[in-house]
mmCIF file of C-alpha atoms in Angstrom:
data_model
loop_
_atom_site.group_PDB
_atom_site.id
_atom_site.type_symbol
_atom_site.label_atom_id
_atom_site.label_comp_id
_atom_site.label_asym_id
_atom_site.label_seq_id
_atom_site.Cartn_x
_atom_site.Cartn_y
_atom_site.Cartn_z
ATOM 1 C CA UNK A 1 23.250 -0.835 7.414
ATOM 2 C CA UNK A 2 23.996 -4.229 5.778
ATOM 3 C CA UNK A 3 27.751 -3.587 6.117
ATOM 4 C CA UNK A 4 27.851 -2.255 9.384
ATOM 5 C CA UNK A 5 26.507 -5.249 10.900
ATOM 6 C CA UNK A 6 28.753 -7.584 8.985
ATOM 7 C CA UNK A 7 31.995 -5.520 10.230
ATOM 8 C CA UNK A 8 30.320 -5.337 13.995
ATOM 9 C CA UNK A 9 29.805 -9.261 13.046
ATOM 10 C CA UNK A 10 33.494 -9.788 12.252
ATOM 11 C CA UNK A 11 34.803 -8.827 15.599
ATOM 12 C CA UNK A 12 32.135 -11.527 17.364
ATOM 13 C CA UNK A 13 33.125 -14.163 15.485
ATOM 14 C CA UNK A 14 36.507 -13.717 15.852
ATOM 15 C CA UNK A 15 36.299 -13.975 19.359
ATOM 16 C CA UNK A 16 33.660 -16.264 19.433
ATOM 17 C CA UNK A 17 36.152 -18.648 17.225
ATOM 18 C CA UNK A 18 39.201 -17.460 19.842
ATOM 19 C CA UNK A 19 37.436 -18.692 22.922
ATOM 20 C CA UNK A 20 35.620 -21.408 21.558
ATOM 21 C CA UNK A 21 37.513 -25.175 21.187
ATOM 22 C CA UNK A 22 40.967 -25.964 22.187
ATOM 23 C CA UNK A 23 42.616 -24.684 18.612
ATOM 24 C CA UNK A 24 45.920 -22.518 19.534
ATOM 25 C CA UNK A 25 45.389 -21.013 15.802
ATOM 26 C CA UNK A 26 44.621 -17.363 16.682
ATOM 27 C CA UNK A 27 42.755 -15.729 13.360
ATOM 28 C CA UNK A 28 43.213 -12.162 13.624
ATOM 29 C CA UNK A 29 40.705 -9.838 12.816
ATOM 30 C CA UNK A 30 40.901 -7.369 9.525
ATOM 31 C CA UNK A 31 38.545 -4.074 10.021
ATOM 32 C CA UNK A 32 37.109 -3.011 6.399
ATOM 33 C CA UNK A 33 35.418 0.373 6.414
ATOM 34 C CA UNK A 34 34.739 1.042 2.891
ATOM 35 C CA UNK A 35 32.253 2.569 0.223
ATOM 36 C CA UNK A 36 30.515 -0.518 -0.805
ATOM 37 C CA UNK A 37 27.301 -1.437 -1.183
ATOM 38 C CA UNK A 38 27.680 -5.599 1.206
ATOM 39 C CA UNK A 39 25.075 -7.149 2.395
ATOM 40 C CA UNK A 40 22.434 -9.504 2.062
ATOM 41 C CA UNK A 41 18.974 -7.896 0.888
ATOM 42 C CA UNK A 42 15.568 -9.009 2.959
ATOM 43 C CA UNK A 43 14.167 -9.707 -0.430
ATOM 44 C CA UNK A 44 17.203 -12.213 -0.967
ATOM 45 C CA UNK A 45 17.183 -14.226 2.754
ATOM 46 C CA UNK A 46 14.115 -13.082 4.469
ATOM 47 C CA UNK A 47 14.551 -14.232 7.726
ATOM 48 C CA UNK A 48 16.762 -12.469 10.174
ATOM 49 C CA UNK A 49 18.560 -15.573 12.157
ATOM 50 C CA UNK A 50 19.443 -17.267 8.510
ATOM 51 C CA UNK A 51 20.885 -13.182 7.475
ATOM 52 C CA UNK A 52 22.835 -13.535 10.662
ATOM 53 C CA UNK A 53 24.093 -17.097 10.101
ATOM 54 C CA UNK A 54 25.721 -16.290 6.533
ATOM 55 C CA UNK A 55 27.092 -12.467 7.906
ATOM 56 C CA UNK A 56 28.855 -15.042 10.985
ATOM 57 C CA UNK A 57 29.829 -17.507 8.117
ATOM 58 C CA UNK A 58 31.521 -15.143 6.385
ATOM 59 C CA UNK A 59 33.268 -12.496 9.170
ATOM 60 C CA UNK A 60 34.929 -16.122 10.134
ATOM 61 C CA UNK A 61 35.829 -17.637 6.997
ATOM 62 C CA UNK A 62 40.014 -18.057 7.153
ATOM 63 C CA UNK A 63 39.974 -19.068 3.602
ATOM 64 C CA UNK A 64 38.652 -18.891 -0.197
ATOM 65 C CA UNK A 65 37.126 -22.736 -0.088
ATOM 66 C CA UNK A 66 35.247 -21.254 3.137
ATOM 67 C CA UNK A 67 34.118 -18.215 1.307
ATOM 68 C CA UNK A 68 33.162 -19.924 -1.669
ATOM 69 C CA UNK A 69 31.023 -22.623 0.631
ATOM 70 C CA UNK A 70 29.164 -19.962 1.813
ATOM 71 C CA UNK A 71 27.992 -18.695 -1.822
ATOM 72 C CA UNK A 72 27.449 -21.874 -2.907
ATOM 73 C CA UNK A 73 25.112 -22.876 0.168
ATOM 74 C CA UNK A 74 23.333 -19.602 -0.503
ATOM 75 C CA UNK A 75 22.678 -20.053 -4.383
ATOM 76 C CA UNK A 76 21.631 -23.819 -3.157
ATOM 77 C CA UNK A 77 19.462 -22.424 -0.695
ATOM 78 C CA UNK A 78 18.307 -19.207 -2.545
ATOM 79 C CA UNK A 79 18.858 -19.040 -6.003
ATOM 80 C CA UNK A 80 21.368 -16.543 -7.444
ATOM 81 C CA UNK A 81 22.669 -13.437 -5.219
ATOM 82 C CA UNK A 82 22.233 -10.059 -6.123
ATOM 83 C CA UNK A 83 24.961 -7.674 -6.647
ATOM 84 C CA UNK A 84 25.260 -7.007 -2.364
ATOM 85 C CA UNK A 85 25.764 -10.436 -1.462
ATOM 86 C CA UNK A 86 28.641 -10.749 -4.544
ATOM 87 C CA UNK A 87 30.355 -7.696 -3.075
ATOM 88 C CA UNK A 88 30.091 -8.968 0.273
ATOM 89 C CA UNK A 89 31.345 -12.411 -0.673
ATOM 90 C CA UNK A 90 34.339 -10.633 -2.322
ATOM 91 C CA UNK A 91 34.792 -8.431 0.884
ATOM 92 C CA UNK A 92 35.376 -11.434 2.999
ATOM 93 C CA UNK A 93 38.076 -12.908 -0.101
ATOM 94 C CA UNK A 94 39.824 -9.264 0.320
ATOM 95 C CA UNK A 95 39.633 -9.715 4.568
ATOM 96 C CA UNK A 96 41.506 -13.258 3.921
ATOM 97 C CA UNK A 97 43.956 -11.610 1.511
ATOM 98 C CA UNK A 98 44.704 -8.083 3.751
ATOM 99 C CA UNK A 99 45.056 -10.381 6.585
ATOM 100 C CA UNK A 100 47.663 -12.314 4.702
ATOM 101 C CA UNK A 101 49.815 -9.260 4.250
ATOM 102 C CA UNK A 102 49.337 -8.330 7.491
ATOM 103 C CA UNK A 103 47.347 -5.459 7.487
ATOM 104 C CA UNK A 104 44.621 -5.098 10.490
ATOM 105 C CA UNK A 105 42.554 -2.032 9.068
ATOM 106 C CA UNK A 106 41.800 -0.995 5.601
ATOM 107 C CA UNK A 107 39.675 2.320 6.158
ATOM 108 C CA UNK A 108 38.514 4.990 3.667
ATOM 109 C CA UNK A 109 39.252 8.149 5.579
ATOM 110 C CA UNK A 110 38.255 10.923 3.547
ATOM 111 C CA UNK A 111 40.262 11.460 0.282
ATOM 112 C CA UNK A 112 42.260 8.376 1.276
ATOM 113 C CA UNK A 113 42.468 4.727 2.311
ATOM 114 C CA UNK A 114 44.774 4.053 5.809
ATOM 115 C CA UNK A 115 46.172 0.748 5.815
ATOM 116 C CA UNK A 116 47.532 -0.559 9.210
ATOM 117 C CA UNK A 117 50.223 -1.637 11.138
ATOM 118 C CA UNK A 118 52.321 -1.551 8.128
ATOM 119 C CA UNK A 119 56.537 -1.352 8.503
ATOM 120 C CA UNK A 120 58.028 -1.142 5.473
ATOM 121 C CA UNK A 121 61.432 -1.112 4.541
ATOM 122 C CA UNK A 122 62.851 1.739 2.669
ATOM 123 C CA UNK A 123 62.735 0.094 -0.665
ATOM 124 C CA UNK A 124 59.041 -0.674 -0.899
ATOM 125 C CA UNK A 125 58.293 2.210 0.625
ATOM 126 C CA UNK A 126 59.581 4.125 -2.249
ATOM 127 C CA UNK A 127 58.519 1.750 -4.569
ATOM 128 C CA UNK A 128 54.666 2.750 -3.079
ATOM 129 C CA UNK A 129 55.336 6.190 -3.262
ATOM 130 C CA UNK A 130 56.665 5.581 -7.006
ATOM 131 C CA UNK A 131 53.303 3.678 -8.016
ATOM 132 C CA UNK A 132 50.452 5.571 -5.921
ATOM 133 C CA UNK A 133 51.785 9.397 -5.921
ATOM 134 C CA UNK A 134 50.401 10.888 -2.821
ATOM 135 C CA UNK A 135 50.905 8.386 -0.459
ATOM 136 C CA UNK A 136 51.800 9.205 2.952
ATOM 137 C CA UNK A 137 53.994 6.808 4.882
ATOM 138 C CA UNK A 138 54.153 7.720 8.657
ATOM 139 C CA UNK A 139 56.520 4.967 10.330
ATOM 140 C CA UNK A 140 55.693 6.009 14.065
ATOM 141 C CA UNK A 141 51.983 5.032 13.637
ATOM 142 C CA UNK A 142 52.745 2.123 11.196
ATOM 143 C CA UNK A 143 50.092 3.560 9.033
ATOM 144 C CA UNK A 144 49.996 4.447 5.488
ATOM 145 C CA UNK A 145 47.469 6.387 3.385
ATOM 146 C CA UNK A 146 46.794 6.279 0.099
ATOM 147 C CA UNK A 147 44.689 8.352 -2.111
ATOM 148 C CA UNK A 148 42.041 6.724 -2.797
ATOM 149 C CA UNK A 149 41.438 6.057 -6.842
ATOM 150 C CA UNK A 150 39.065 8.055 -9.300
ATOM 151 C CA UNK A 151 37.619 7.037 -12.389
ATOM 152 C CA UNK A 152 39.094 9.686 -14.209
ATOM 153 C CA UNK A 153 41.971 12.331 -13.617
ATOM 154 C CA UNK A 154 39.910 14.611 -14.186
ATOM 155 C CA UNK A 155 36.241 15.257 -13.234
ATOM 156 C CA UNK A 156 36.169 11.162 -11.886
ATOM 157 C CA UNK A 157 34.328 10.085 -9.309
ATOM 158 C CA UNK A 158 35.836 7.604 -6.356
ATOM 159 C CA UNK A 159 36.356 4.216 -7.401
ATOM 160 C CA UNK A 160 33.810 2.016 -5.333
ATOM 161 C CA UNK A 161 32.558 -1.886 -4.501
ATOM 162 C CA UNK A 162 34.301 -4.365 -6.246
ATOM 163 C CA UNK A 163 36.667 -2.224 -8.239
ATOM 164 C CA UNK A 164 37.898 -0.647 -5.348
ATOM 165 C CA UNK A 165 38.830 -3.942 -3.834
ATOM 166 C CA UNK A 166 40.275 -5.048 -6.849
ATOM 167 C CA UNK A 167 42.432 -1.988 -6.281
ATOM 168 C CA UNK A 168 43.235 -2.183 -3.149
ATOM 169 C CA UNK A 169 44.093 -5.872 -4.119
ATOM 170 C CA UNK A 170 46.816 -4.732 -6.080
ATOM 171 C CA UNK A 171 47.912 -2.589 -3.772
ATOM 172 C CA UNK A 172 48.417 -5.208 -1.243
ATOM 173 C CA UNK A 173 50.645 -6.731 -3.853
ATOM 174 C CA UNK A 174 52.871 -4.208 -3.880
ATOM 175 C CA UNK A 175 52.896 -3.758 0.258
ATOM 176 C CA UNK A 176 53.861 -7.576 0.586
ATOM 177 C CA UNK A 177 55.899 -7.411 -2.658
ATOM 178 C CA UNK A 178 54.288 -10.661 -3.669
ATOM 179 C CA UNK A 179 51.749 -11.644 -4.619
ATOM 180 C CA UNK A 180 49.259 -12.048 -1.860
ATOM 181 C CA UNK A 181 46.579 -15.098 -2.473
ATOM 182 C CA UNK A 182 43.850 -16.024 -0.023
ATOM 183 C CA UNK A 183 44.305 -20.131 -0.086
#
């Protein structure tokens, strides 16, 4: 539930941001629909509005420094997070980074993860195929899917939270073919 709200969140603050002030600096939204356990428990913040203030906070933060002033505001304010609010704070880092490369939607659609719009050129698109075997490239759509990583080869179950971001991370390293940091 915690999730949903903060990816419904994301799309009002973007345009909240976008029709607010006279800044030309569009920030363009990133969709992440993944199998992670994000957001901030009642028993953490329990008051709705304040909930709602830090999901905003966060679905607008353009940056690390603005991410990171967000945690540290809640630990001021309510000691240390549990394990949601860290995966949610390192959602929002892996929004700033995917948007970065480029890449609108990161979705986990069944067995896979669709990226999108993504154009690559021929070279990285065999260099993705070469590193993730199984990955579908479909240049009409500007979409590619990945299978989505197990924890074994084997009898593994899906890779999920923060390791799957870490992943995907990676991954985004090899779509941009640098190196893609948040700051």
């Amino acid at each position: 539930v915690g999730f949903d709200l903060y990816v419904r969140l994301v799309g009002e603050a973007v345009t909240e941001y976008r029709s607010g002030g006279g800044e030309s600096e569009e920030v363009a939204e990133v969709k992440v629909e993944l199998p992670i356990d994000a957001h901030v428990p009642h028993d953490y913040v329990a008051e709705e509005r304040l909930r709602l203030e830090a999901y905003k906070r966060l679905a607008a933060a353009t940056s690390d420094e603005e991410v990171a002033a967000v945690a540290e505001e809640l630990t001021d304010r309510y000691g240390a997070f549990p394990e949601p609010v860290a995966n949610l704070l390192a959602v929002a880092r892996f929004r700033i980074r995917a948007r970065r490369a480029g890449v609108a939607e990161v979705v986990g659609q069944g067995s896979s993860i669709r990226l999108a719009p993504l154009t690559l050129p021929e070279s990285r698109a065999m260099r993705l195929t070469r590193l993730y075997p199984g990955t579908v490239i479909k240049p009409a759509t500007r979409t590619i899917l990945v299978p989505r990583p197990m924890t074994a080869r084997v009898g593994g179950q899906p890779v999920r939270d923060t390791a799957l971001l870490e992943w995907l991370g990676e991954l985004l390293d090899v779509v941009a073919l640098e190196p893609v940091t948040a700051s």
